[in-house]
Amino acid sequence: MNMENKNIDRRGFIGRLGGLGLAGVAMSAFPWIEACSPKTTEETGRDYTRIGFIGTGSRGCFHLENLQKIHNARVVALCDNYEPHLTEGSSYFPQARLYSDYRKLLEDPEVDSVVIATPLYCHFQMAMDAMDAGKNVYCEKAMAYTIEQCHQLYMKHKQTGKIFFIGQQRLFDPKYLKAMEGVVKGEYGPVVNVRNYWFRNNDWRRPVPSPDLERHINWRLYREYSRGLMTELACHQIQNGTWATGMLPEKVMGSGSIIYWKDGREVFDNVCCIYTFPNGVNMTFESVISNAHFGMGEQILCKDAMVDLPGSRIYYENPPKKSGIEQMIAEIEQGIFSNSAFAGTSWSAENGSKDPGISIMPEADGDGTLEIMQAFCNSAISGVMPPRILEEAYYGTVFCLLGDEALLQQKTMTLDKEFYI
Amino acid sequence: MPLNLKFVYSGKNPSAPVAYCGFRSMHTVMELLFVHNDELAAKNISRRIKNRVDELDLIFNRHLENNELARLNGSMSPVKVSDELFFALELCEQMRRSTKGYFDIAALSSTKEKPSFSLFPPSHEVSRTSGQVLIDFGGFAKGYAIDRVRTMLSEDFGVEKALINFGSSSSFGLGTHPLGDCWLVSDDRDRKRFRLKDSALSVSGRSRSGAGHIVDPHTLKCVTEGRDIAVTGPSALICEVLSTALYAAPENERKTVMEPFDNYQFQEL
């Protein structure tokens, strides 16, 4: 691998977003991006942040691979209490010191920042201890196991002033930023509904080398460690409603059960939640892991168009009577490098009536995971916490947890006032 | 503006002022999108392009009653034709030979006798070899027109970035999209995406209704099976010729058909 080509620095980070057509994005809608601007970078005196990495499982190793590409990150320590994972993690950074107890890693004076990629139930204590130890924290989503814990973590961040990121990578995904810009500006009319779904067809299990490791490896399946589909999948999507409407949900109701994978697991294998915003707009989250037909979807329904976030396409209610090429004019006006879908076999004089939608950002790759980690490193160096990013992540997790409460208690739930920040 | 010429200009994005023009010709629609910072000049370019394509339609459209192609298709005597039609016929005969006969502008004839016509260069006369020969420039004319338009844009008008679409089945990306590193074009059923940069795309197959319309010159039968064929390469004309020939050819003949054509790729959709 040519690491030189893979590296992205902070300037490259913004440039990359700009190159994807985000140069004209209204930064007021995404203030956390502005906080990573080259100007801010130049004002910082330091070159890199020294990272202690906690949790070197599959997600952790994905981050480690990304960290290899980030020139202002130095991974100096790794920690995992499961030896095979730690060995795997050390293959990315062989020089890093190895720990099996995260508290020892936090005592390491050469660690400025920690990345926490451990099971959900560990997040709270590890992040609290890390900030108490004076470390900046990047913690995988969901933020914590309970709403109370999320609130305590938020207050800890306020108290210590340490940089605190949650791995809500969609906040840095160019496709989402571009699509959300139009939604937030009202270009497609008012938001009337938000649909989120995630369908899979597998048991969600990881191979277990011996039975005594079942709960350790397959922690996602057990209530003691995980809130199941709500924290592992919904957490990525629930923030879409808040982002699109600029409001917080007022209430949530839902239903969940185990309908297929009756293998001793404790978390639901199918859930359906309805969140209602103060203006009456509903947002749904559905997940089933015994039928994958619909895959994953996140759709903002506006009066005049449906915005498909992961598909990066806009479907107008009344598609303009224009050919694919003529539509490109409007897209170029908006700074969009779009795909034109017209090539076919016939000598037709008009395009068909079937609306193929308009691509928002066909060239975008990745899902924001690299960018958010880069942004974290930038912030850890500059000491500047990007505005609103933690609040977005906080509410993303809190409303997933509230949804899970609605499933468990089988009643409509509202968020206690004390948890509004 | 000439009748039936749709022209749109937008300078809303100062870094990418664009002009669009669309007009009917050859029983379909030609569309162009090109980058130009002067609206009046862009409008003039659009007029000139339309006029040129209309000229070509007059030459290649066999359904017109009084053009030279109609005279050729209706006569058993040698017919003197224009330089451009003569050149096109020479080119078609060369393409027929190069594609092992799978591209043939006389494929709609009721005779398999080849060659279908004789060319007399000194006098620019053409004569059909039998009364059963029917010359039809389908599978040729759009690609030819695109190549002509492309040359006009870049050489006569200094346009560096343009996307040309003729009837959906033939297109050409001149330079790049003003905001990207190519022109992205996908087929209408979203099966494949193509990156065009100074290159063309042609798609041949059954029509959208599912009916076949390409005839295998060796059997004189309409090809009604097989997946659509897409060809990319530097010339829109050759792409169109090849996509037609490859769709007509049996699968095991395709590589042979492609052999003489460097820098061209084909794929099934």
XYZ file of C-alpha atoms in Angstrom:
690
model
C 0.000 0.000 0.000
C 1.266 3.426 -0.896
C 0.641 5.245 2.339
C 1.600 8.561 0.885
C -1.301 8.401 -1.484
C -3.645 7.237 1.193
C -2.895 9.983 3.630
C -5.342 12.771 4.042
C -4.472 15.807 6.053
C -6.866 18.370 7.348
C -6.584 20.525 4.295
C -7.165 17.432 2.209
C -10.189 16.634 4.320
C -11.936 19.853 3.459
C -10.657 19.692 -0.073
C -12.095 16.238 -0.445
C -15.508 17.414 0.659
C -15.165 20.414 -1.627
C -14.120 18.243 -4.499
C -17.269 16.284 -4.093
C -19.322 19.379 -4.666
C -19.613 20.532 -1.092
C -17.751 23.747 -1.554
C -21.012 25.664 -1.705
C -22.764 23.859 1.109
C -24.386 26.200 3.594
C -22.074 25.782 6.526
C -24.649 27.172 8.927
C -26.446 23.870 8.575
C -23.292 21.935 9.358
C -21.227 24.013 11.768
C -19.086 21.057 12.776
C -17.590 20.991 9.273
C -16.585 24.636 9.481
C -14.677 23.863 12.670
C -12.310 21.716 10.625
C -11.464 24.428 8.134
C -7.866 24.879 6.986
C -7.756 28.273 8.675
C -8.359 26.688 12.039
C -5.714 24.125 11.264
C -3.107 26.727 10.558
C -3.756 28.352 13.890
C -2.842 25.217 15.789
C 0.683 24.804 16.986
C 0.819 21.043 17.193
C 1.277 18.486 14.526
C -0.407 15.369 15.789
C -2.355 13.730 18.563
C -1.202 10.582 20.331
C -3.957 8.028 20.434
C -4.638 5.210 22.832
C -7.028 2.795 21.181
C -9.424 0.754 23.320
C -11.240 -2.156 21.725
C -9.534 -3.747 18.747
C -12.367 -5.936 17.482
C -13.720 -5.722 13.952
C -14.963 -2.138 14.182
C -11.836 -1.139 16.038
C -9.585 -2.572 13.341
C -11.587 -0.707 10.715
C -10.757 2.514 12.551
C -7.126 1.475 12.920
C -6.903 0.981 9.189
C -8.271 4.488 8.724
C -5.884 5.893 11.294
C -3.019 4.628 9.181
C -4.152 7.126 6.557
C -4.414 10.091 8.910
C -1.075 11.821 9.043
C -1.716 13.763 12.254
C -2.639 10.720 14.311
C -0.081 8.596 16.167
C -1.472 5.422 17.644
C 0.831 4.857 20.592
C -1.168 2.382 22.675
C -3.675 -0.388 22.108
C -5.936 -2.139 24.562
C -8.254 -5.114 24.469
C -9.064 -7.727 27.058
C -9.422 -10.392 24.382
C -5.988 -11.507 23.285
C -6.798 -12.454 19.661
C -8.294 -9.014 19.068
C -5.324 -7.268 20.623
C -2.964 -9.241 18.418
C -4.988 -8.316 15.371
C -4.987 -4.668 16.384
C -1.239 -4.584 16.928
C -0.686 -5.679 13.347
C -1.774 -2.179 12.271
C 0.562 -0.380 14.674
C 3.302 -2.808 15.766
C 5.129 -0.117 17.742
C 2.152 0.677 19.973
C 2.268 -0.354 23.632
C -0.258 -3.082 24.457
C -2.632 -3.142 27.409
C -5.315 -5.529 28.544
C -6.788 -3.085 31.086
C -7.989 0.232 29.736
C -7.290 1.959 33.067
C -3.610 1.255 32.582
C -3.788 2.774 29.135
C -5.402 5.872 30.609
C -2.442 6.211 32.958
C -0.101 6.342 29.985
C 1.141 9.954 29.923
C 1.941 9.784 26.238
C -1.697 9.255 25.359
C -3.541 12.507 24.541
C -6.666 11.029 23.064
C -8.502 7.756 23.222
C -10.699 5.955 20.748
C -13.233 3.651 22.354
C -14.571 0.882 20.127
C -15.853 -1.503 22.766
C -19.280 -3.030 23.448
C -22.000 -0.563 24.364
C -22.104 -1.340 28.069
C -18.428 -0.299 28.402
C -18.774 3.103 26.769
C -19.949 5.061 29.769
C -17.293 4.077 32.287
C -14.446 4.156 29.809
C -15.391 7.574 28.437
C -15.942 9.001 31.917
C -12.614 7.664 33.127
C -10.856 8.899 30.011
C -12.124 12.458 30.359
C -11.301 12.358 34.068
C -7.791 11.315 33.067
C -7.566 14.378 30.816
C -7.927 12.545 27.519
C -9.907 13.583 24.476
C -12.428 10.908 23.570
C -13.786 9.435 20.371
C -16.376 6.837 21.360
C -18.216 4.570 18.977
C -21.956 4.965 18.900
C -24.244 4.473 20.678
C -23.061 6.956 23.250
C -23.993 4.892 26.321
C -26.310 2.220 27.610
C -28.815 4.487 29.365
C -30.164 7.981 28.902
C -28.854 8.929 32.332
C -25.361 7.814 31.366
C -25.505 9.837 28.156
C -26.431 12.892 30.151
C -23.630 12.333 32.639
C -21.145 11.965 29.815
C -22.355 15.160 28.224
C -21.972 16.995 31.520
C -18.530 15.487 32.000
C -17.499 16.865 28.635
C -18.822 20.290 29.636
C -17.018 20.093 32.957
C -13.654 18.941 31.632
C -13.709 20.724 28.276
C -12.175 17.666 26.654
C -12.934 16.943 23.013
C -15.680 14.336 22.873
C -16.860 12.758 19.614
C -19.380 9.981 19.116
C -19.005 7.872 15.981
C -22.005 9.247 14.116
C -20.180 9.192 10.811
C -23.159 10.327 8.735
C -22.472 13.816 10.050
C -19.363 13.741 7.853
C -20.653 11.723 4.945
C -20.511 13.979 1.839
C -23.637 12.379 0.387
C -25.656 13.097 3.494
C -24.335 16.612 3.859
C -25.207 17.457 0.297
C -28.665 15.935 0.489
C -29.458 17.404 3.872
C -28.454 20.850 2.727
C -31.353 20.922 0.279
C -33.743 19.520 2.871
C -32.714 22.014 5.531
C -33.016 24.901 3.090
C -36.525 23.785 2.197
C -35.723 23.227 -1.454
C -37.995 20.202 -1.609
C -40.828 21.643 0.432
C -41.565 20.953 4.079
C -40.570 17.629 5.588
C -43.692 15.482 5.942
C -42.256 12.138 6.969
C -38.965 10.385 7.665
C -38.520 6.677 6.984
C -35.607 4.635 8.254
C -35.256 0.893 7.889
C -32.591 -1.736 8.101
C -33.360 -5.250 6.965
C -30.940 -8.121 7.092
C -31.190 -11.857 7.000
C -28.625 -13.315 9.344
C -28.395 -14.273 12.969
C -26.062 -11.415 13.868
C -23.721 -13.841 15.551
C -19.942 -13.944 15.550
C -18.040 -17.234 15.704
C -17.237 -18.222 19.276
C -14.078 -20.293 19.902
C -15.411 -21.707 23.190
C -18.850 -21.552 24.874
C -17.575 -19.538 27.837
C -16.852 -16.683 25.423
C -20.396 -16.583 24.023
C -21.534 -13.511 25.911
C -18.159 -11.841 25.521
C -18.114 -12.213 21.738
C -21.846 -12.025 21.034
C -22.520 -9.214 23.447
C -24.929 -7.593 20.964
C -27.459 -10.353 21.659
C -27.685 -9.903 25.416
C -29.535 -7.220 27.313
C -26.824 -6.893 29.926
C -24.479 -5.470 27.295
C -26.570 -4.195 24.428
C -29.864 -2.549 23.550
C -29.945 -4.597 20.351
C -31.141 -3.203 17.053
C -31.955 0.181 18.552
C -28.423 0.987 19.620
C -26.556 -0.926 16.948
C -28.559 0.094 13.874
C -31.220 2.691 14.679
C -28.603 4.881 16.267
C -27.204 5.651 12.804
C -30.571 6.634 11.431
C -32.638 8.301 14.116
C -30.616 11.462 13.905
C -31.918 11.930 10.344
C -35.254 13.203 11.605
C -33.732 15.732 13.938
C -31.321 16.814 11.267
C -34.015 17.200 8.616
C -36.717 18.850 10.706
C -34.518 20.866 13.058
C -36.650 19.537 15.921
C -36.464 16.838 18.531
C -39.074 14.091 18.612
C -41.829 14.679 21.125
C -42.715 11.063 21.733
C -42.070 7.536 20.563
C -44.114 4.372 20.467
C -43.211 0.976 19.131
C -43.262 -2.776 19.217
C -40.525 -5.380 19.205
C -40.202 -9.109 19.669
C -38.166 -12.169 18.845
C -39.913 -13.803 15.911
C -37.283 -15.937 14.220
C -33.897 -16.136 15.928
C -35.028 -17.957 19.047
C -31.541 -19.068 19.951
C -31.256 -17.794 23.487
C -30.732 -14.186 22.578
C -32.349 -11.540 24.713
C -32.624 -8.611 22.330
C -35.391 -8.276 19.755
C -34.844 -9.533 16.238
C -37.493 -7.240 14.826
C -38.537 -3.768 15.920
C -40.772 -1.013 14.685
C -40.814 2.456 16.235
C -42.715 5.604 15.382
C -41.304 8.926 16.535
C -43.513 12.003 16.394
C -42.163 15.532 16.159
C -43.908 18.538 17.698
C -45.395 19.527 14.337
C -46.951 16.089 13.913
C -44.407 14.733 11.448
C -43.716 11.054 12.010
C -40.430 9.238 11.667
C -40.270 5.456 11.557
C -37.521 3.011 12.244
C -38.053 -0.602 11.226
C -35.616 -3.442 11.437
C -35.993 -7.136 10.743
C -33.052 -9.516 10.618
C -34.833 -12.463 9.047
C -35.610 -10.916 5.664
C -33.175 -8.727 3.770
C -35.334 -7.794 0.793
C -35.538 -4.070 1.489
C -31.992 -3.669 2.721
C -31.130 -0.374 4.340
C -32.945 2.849 3.649
C -33.164 6.390 4.940
C -35.682 8.573 3.213
C -36.744 12.137 3.842
C -40.205 12.698 2.417
C -40.831 16.329 1.580
C -43.900 17.828 -0.013
C -42.204 18.144 -3.393
C -39.631 15.370 -3.400
C -38.317 12.308 -1.644
C -34.665 12.422 -0.719
C -32.973 9.042 -0.589
C -29.975 9.594 1.666
C -27.869 6.429 1.209
C -28.842 6.208 -2.465
C -27.945 9.867 -2.878
C -30.904 10.570 -5.142
C -33.813 12.969 -5.258
C -37.175 11.809 -6.572
C -39.431 14.709 -7.404
C -43.168 14.304 -6.964
C -43.716 15.965 -10.316
C -40.579 15.291 -12.274
C -39.863 18.144 -14.620
C -40.590 17.350 -18.228
C -36.977 17.519 -19.118
C -34.566 15.056 -20.539
C -31.752 13.653 -18.444
C -29.320 16.054 -20.027
C -31.500 19.110 -19.610
C -31.925 18.281 -15.945
C -28.194 18.531 -15.579
C -28.444 22.307 -15.924
C -30.213 22.637 -12.589
C -27.719 20.297 -11.011
C -24.762 22.229 -12.356
C -26.351 25.403 -11.002
C -26.323 23.742 -7.599
C -22.730 22.633 -7.977
C -23.652 18.981 -8.433
C -21.587 16.690 -10.613
C -24.364 14.362 -11.618
C -24.893 11.264 -13.623
C -27.174 11.493 -16.635
C -29.266 8.408 -17.179
C -30.501 8.235 -20.740
C -28.501 5.774 -22.772
C -30.739 3.148 -24.286
C -31.542 1.349 -27.464
C -34.537 3.115 -28.838
C -34.960 6.097 -31.060
C -37.468 7.564 -28.668
C -38.211 11.247 -28.974
C -38.996 11.710 -25.295
C -37.741 10.210 -22.093
C -40.048 7.717 -20.459
C -42.350 8.766 -17.682
C -40.642 6.532 -15.148
C -38.726 8.945 -12.992
C -35.210 7.637 -12.399
C -34.548 10.322 -9.808
C -31.677 12.720 -9.846
C -28.338 11.708 -8.512
C -27.036 14.044 -5.848
C -23.454 12.927 -5.644
C -22.653 9.913 -7.805
C -18.909 10.062 -7.243
C -19.018 10.109 -3.460
C -17.402 7.150 -1.810
C -17.023 6.095 1.789
C -19.502 6.754 4.541
C -17.869 9.512 6.555
C -16.020 7.200 8.953
C -12.601 8.322 7.771
C -13.656 11.969 7.761
C -15.076 11.945 11.268
C -11.926 10.321 12.626
C -9.863 12.909 10.805
C -12.058 15.633 12.285
C -11.576 14.190 15.756
C -7.812 14.247 15.366
C -8.009 17.824 14.112
C -10.092 18.864 17.098
C -7.865 17.016 19.552
C -4.909 18.990 18.222
C -6.618 22.366 18.039
C -8.591 21.909 21.253
C -11.635 23.271 19.433
C -14.803 21.262 19.920
C -16.884 21.563 16.738
C -20.239 23.111 17.551
C -23.365 20.961 17.725
C -21.664 17.719 16.845
C -21.955 16.253 20.328
C -25.514 17.467 20.729
C -26.481 15.756 17.472
C -24.882 12.540 18.671
C -26.343 12.852 22.173
C -29.898 13.117 20.920
C -29.230 10.424 18.336
C -28.463 7.967 21.106
C -30.975 9.284 23.637
C -33.903 8.855 21.277
C -32.775 5.367 20.318
C -32.715 4.471 23.986
C -36.122 6.063 24.480
C -37.371 3.990 21.554
C -36.041 0.864 23.187
C -37.851 1.837 26.390
C -41.042 2.184 24.363
C -40.511 -1.327 22.988
C -39.828 -2.773 26.403
C -42.577 -0.978 28.269
C -45.024 -1.169 25.359
C -46.171 2.370 25.848
C -45.632 5.796 24.372
C -42.577 7.433 25.869
C -41.506 11.051 26.178
C -38.116 12.341 27.210
C -37.878 13.731 30.729
C -37.160 17.438 30.732
C -33.974 16.975 32.706
C -32.385 15.225 29.748
C -32.801 18.072 27.310
C -29.472 19.815 26.862
C -34.327 31.114 -33.070
C -35.103 28.429 -35.627
C -38.353 26.650 -35.105
C -38.144 23.536 -32.950
C -34.859 24.477 -31.357
C -35.013 24.497 -27.601
C -32.302 26.617 -26.077
C -31.604 27.143 -22.386
C -28.726 29.050 -20.911
C -27.689 29.285 -17.293
C -24.898 31.300 -15.753
C -26.157 30.793 -12.213
C -23.080 28.820 -11.380
C -20.332 31.273 -12.366
C -17.738 28.533 -12.457
C -19.839 26.494 -14.864
C -22.019 28.546 -17.249
C -23.846 26.085 -19.459
C -25.990 26.045 -22.551
C -28.463 23.376 -23.559
C -30.017 22.889 -26.941
C -32.345 20.208 -28.143
C -34.070 19.662 -31.457
C -35.730 16.936 -33.459
C -33.860 15.353 -36.302
C -33.564 11.927 -37.880
C -36.835 10.846 -36.215
C -35.435 11.479 -32.783
C -33.931 14.234 -30.655
C -30.412 15.558 -30.538
C -29.389 17.254 -27.308
C -26.259 19.107 -26.367
C -25.073 20.486 -23.105
C -21.960 22.578 -23.350
C -19.983 24.961 -21.236
C -19.841 28.476 -22.626
C -19.566 31.831 -20.941
C -21.392 33.846 -23.596
C -25.109 33.274 -24.002
C -25.420 34.887 -27.415
C -22.479 32.991 -28.808
C -23.844 29.778 -27.331
C -27.180 30.420 -29.005
C -25.446 30.955 -32.310
C -23.508 27.745 -31.904
C -26.744 25.903 -31.225
C -28.288 27.286 -34.426
C -25.281 26.283 -36.477
C -25.296 22.786 -35.012
C -28.968 22.327 -35.723
C -28.522 23.508 -39.303
C -25.693 21.068 -39.831
C -27.602 18.131 -38.405
C -30.612 19.074 -40.505
C -28.345 18.941 -43.552
C -27.234 15.459 -42.579
C -30.822 14.375 -42.040
C -31.583 15.495 -45.554
C -28.755 13.327 -46.851
C -29.265 10.161 -44.764
C -33.023 10.005 -44.234
C -34.365 7.343 -46.602
C -37.954 8.248 -45.763
C -37.771 11.605 -47.490
C -39.230 11.618 -50.966
C -36.896 13.803 -52.937
C -33.451 13.513 -51.452
C -30.554 11.863 -53.215
C -30.822 8.707 -51.106
C -34.422 8.277 -52.227
C -33.243 8.679 -55.806
C -30.538 6.096 -55.262
C -32.934 3.604 -53.671
C -35.347 4.098 -56.526
C -33.016 3.829 -59.474
C -31.257 0.999 -61.256
C -29.016 3.429 -63.126
C -25.914 5.030 -61.617
C -26.849 8.061 -59.527
C -24.499 10.955 -58.982
C -24.474 11.842 -55.293
C -22.970 14.556 -53.138
C -19.447 14.317 -51.767
C -20.759 13.677 -48.296
C -23.090 10.840 -49.277
C -20.412 9.294 -51.449
C -17.929 9.490 -48.601
C -20.479 7.942 -46.237
C -21.133 5.077 -48.623
C -17.411 4.434 -48.940
C -17.132 4.420 -45.194
C -20.065 2.045 -44.804
C -18.587 -0.414 -47.265
C -15.287 -0.281 -45.410
C -17.120 -0.892 -42.131
C -19.045 -3.793 -43.622
C -15.814 -5.476 -44.593
C -14.154 -4.704 -41.274
C -17.036 -6.168 -39.268
C -17.176 -9.431 -41.219
C -20.363 -8.215 -42.805
C -22.316 -7.805 -39.566
C -22.668 -4.087 -40.129
C -24.395 -3.490 -43.404
C -26.448 -0.504 -44.484
C -28.133 -2.813 -46.959
C -29.262 -5.268 -44.295
C -32.909 -4.420 -44.950
C -32.576 -5.570 -48.553
C -34.270 -8.689 -49.765
C -31.067 -10.027 -51.270
C -27.872 -11.303 -49.654
C -25.756 -10.455 -52.665
C -22.640 -8.468 -51.752
C -21.506 -5.867 -52.296
C -24.869 -4.212 -52.533
C -23.704 -1.222 -54.497
C -20.854 -0.062 -56.705
C -18.987 3.181 -56.221
C -17.387 5.162 -59.037
C -15.012 7.630 -57.349
C -14.135 9.858 -60.295
C -17.728 10.771 -60.996
C -19.149 10.203 -57.478
C -21.759 7.932 -58.962
C -23.327 4.996 -57.170
C -25.343 2.149 -58.498
C -27.178 -0.593 -56.636
C -26.270 -4.087 -57.721
C -29.920 -5.146 -57.808
C -33.365 -3.687 -57.447
C -33.764 -5.618 -54.207
C -31.126 -3.539 -52.460
C -32.371 -1.012 -49.913
C -29.851 1.378 -48.394
C -30.674 2.542 -44.901
C -28.320 4.576 -42.714
C -29.813 3.422 -39.418
C -26.916 2.352 -37.217
C -24.677 4.896 -38.893
C -26.216 8.333 -39.238
C -26.474 9.333 -35.591
C -22.909 8.360 -34.850
C -21.754 10.138 -37.991
C -23.689 13.263 -37.006
C -22.281 13.217 -33.485
C -18.736 13.012 -34.771
C -19.412 15.959 -37.079
C -20.974 17.980 -34.269
C -18.134 17.140 -31.947
C -15.633 18.421 -34.512
C -17.616 21.614 -35.013
C -17.802 22.250 -31.289
C -14.128 21.800 -30.601
C -12.555 23.045 -33.838
C -14.966 25.725 -35.073
C -16.295 27.065 -31.799
C -13.582 26.293 -29.259
C -15.931 24.419 -26.957
C -13.958 22.180 -24.606
C -16.677 20.586 -22.480
C -19.867 19.182 -23.922
C -22.185 16.228 -23.721
C -23.977 15.204 -26.899
C -26.888 12.808 -26.936
C -28.604 11.656 -30.083
C -31.693 9.562 -29.635
C -30.479 8.145 -26.330
C -28.614 5.363 -28.077
C -25.561 7.397 -29.072
C -23.704 9.919 -27.000
C -20.356 11.622 -26.765
C -18.593 13.318 -23.877
C -16.280 16.084 -25.048
C -13.746 16.886 -22.339
C -15.271 16.688 -18.879
C -18.336 17.764 -16.952
C -17.628 21.275 -15.642
C -17.625 19.964 -12.078
C -16.116 16.544 -12.586
C -13.375 14.574 -14.238
C -15.574 13.054 -16.970
C -19.175 12.923 -18.126
C -21.114 10.269 -16.252
C -23.733 8.540 -18.346
C -25.766 5.536 -17.366
C -28.192 3.532 -19.368
C -31.853 4.224 -18.882
C -32.407 1.087 -16.851
C -29.494 1.928 -14.597
C -27.590 -1.268 -15.345
C -24.227 0.264 -16.123
C -22.525 3.587 -15.703
C -20.001 4.913 -18.197
C -17.327 7.548 -17.774
C -17.037 9.493 -20.994
C -14.082 11.778 -21.581
C -13.426 12.534 -25.221
C -15.207 9.294 -25.874
C -18.482 7.963 -27.142
C -21.062 5.424 -26.080
C -23.489 3.546 -28.276
C -26.114 1.045 -27.171
C -27.855 -1.388 -29.501
C -30.449 -4.037 -28.886
C -34.167 -4.441 -28.901
C -36.314 -1.346 -28.672
C -37.888 -0.414 -25.345
C -41.063 -2.203 -26.351
C -39.009 -5.375 -26.669
C -39.302 -5.563 -30.443
C -36.252 -6.354 -32.512
C -35.189 -3.949 -35.230
C -31.616 -4.956 -36.033
C -31.273 -7.396 -38.896
C -28.493 -9.931 -39.257
C -27.193 -9.216 -42.770
C -26.143 -12.851 -43.204
C -29.585 -14.276 -42.571
C -31.713 -11.201 -43.238
C -33.594 -12.091 -40.061
C -34.413 -9.692 -37.292
C -32.384 -10.362 -34.140
C -34.831 -10.708 -31.281
C -32.723 -12.339 -28.588
C -29.645 -11.429 -26.612
C -28.769 -8.677 -24.234
C -28.191 -5.098 -25.314
C -24.678 -4.230 -26.389
C -22.829 -1.105 -25.311
C -19.683 0.043 -27.094
C -17.360 2.813 -25.974
C -14.460 4.387 -27.816
C -13.137 7.550 -29.425
C -15.563 7.820 -32.367
C -19.339 7.899 -32.024
C -19.675 6.616 -35.546
C -17.535 3.544 -34.960
C -19.236 2.902 -31.618
C -22.601 2.909 -33.344
C -21.402 0.691 -36.170
C -19.863 -1.760 -33.725
C -22.811 -1.925 -31.338
C -25.090 -2.667 -34.299
C -22.708 -5.271 -35.718
C -22.083 -6.950 -32.375
C -25.777 -7.214 -31.615
C -26.346 -8.802 -35.007
C -23.376 -11.148 -34.697
C -23.509 -14.494 -32.886
C -21.745 -14.400 -29.528
C -18.809 -16.490 -30.758
C -18.129 -14.020 -33.587
C -17.933 -10.893 -31.466
C -14.237 -11.023 -30.673
C -13.467 -11.428 -34.346
C -15.637 -8.461 -35.196
C -13.820 -6.347 -32.621
C -10.315 -7.352 -33.699
C -9.608 -4.509 -36.153
C -10.848 -1.853 -33.725
C -8.229 -0.816 -31.205
C -9.361 1.457 -28.382
C -12.958 0.224 -28.508
C -14.601 -1.840 -25.804
C -17.930 -3.577 -25.699
C -20.029 -5.096 -22.994
C -23.421 -6.659 -22.605
C -25.984 -4.820 -20.536
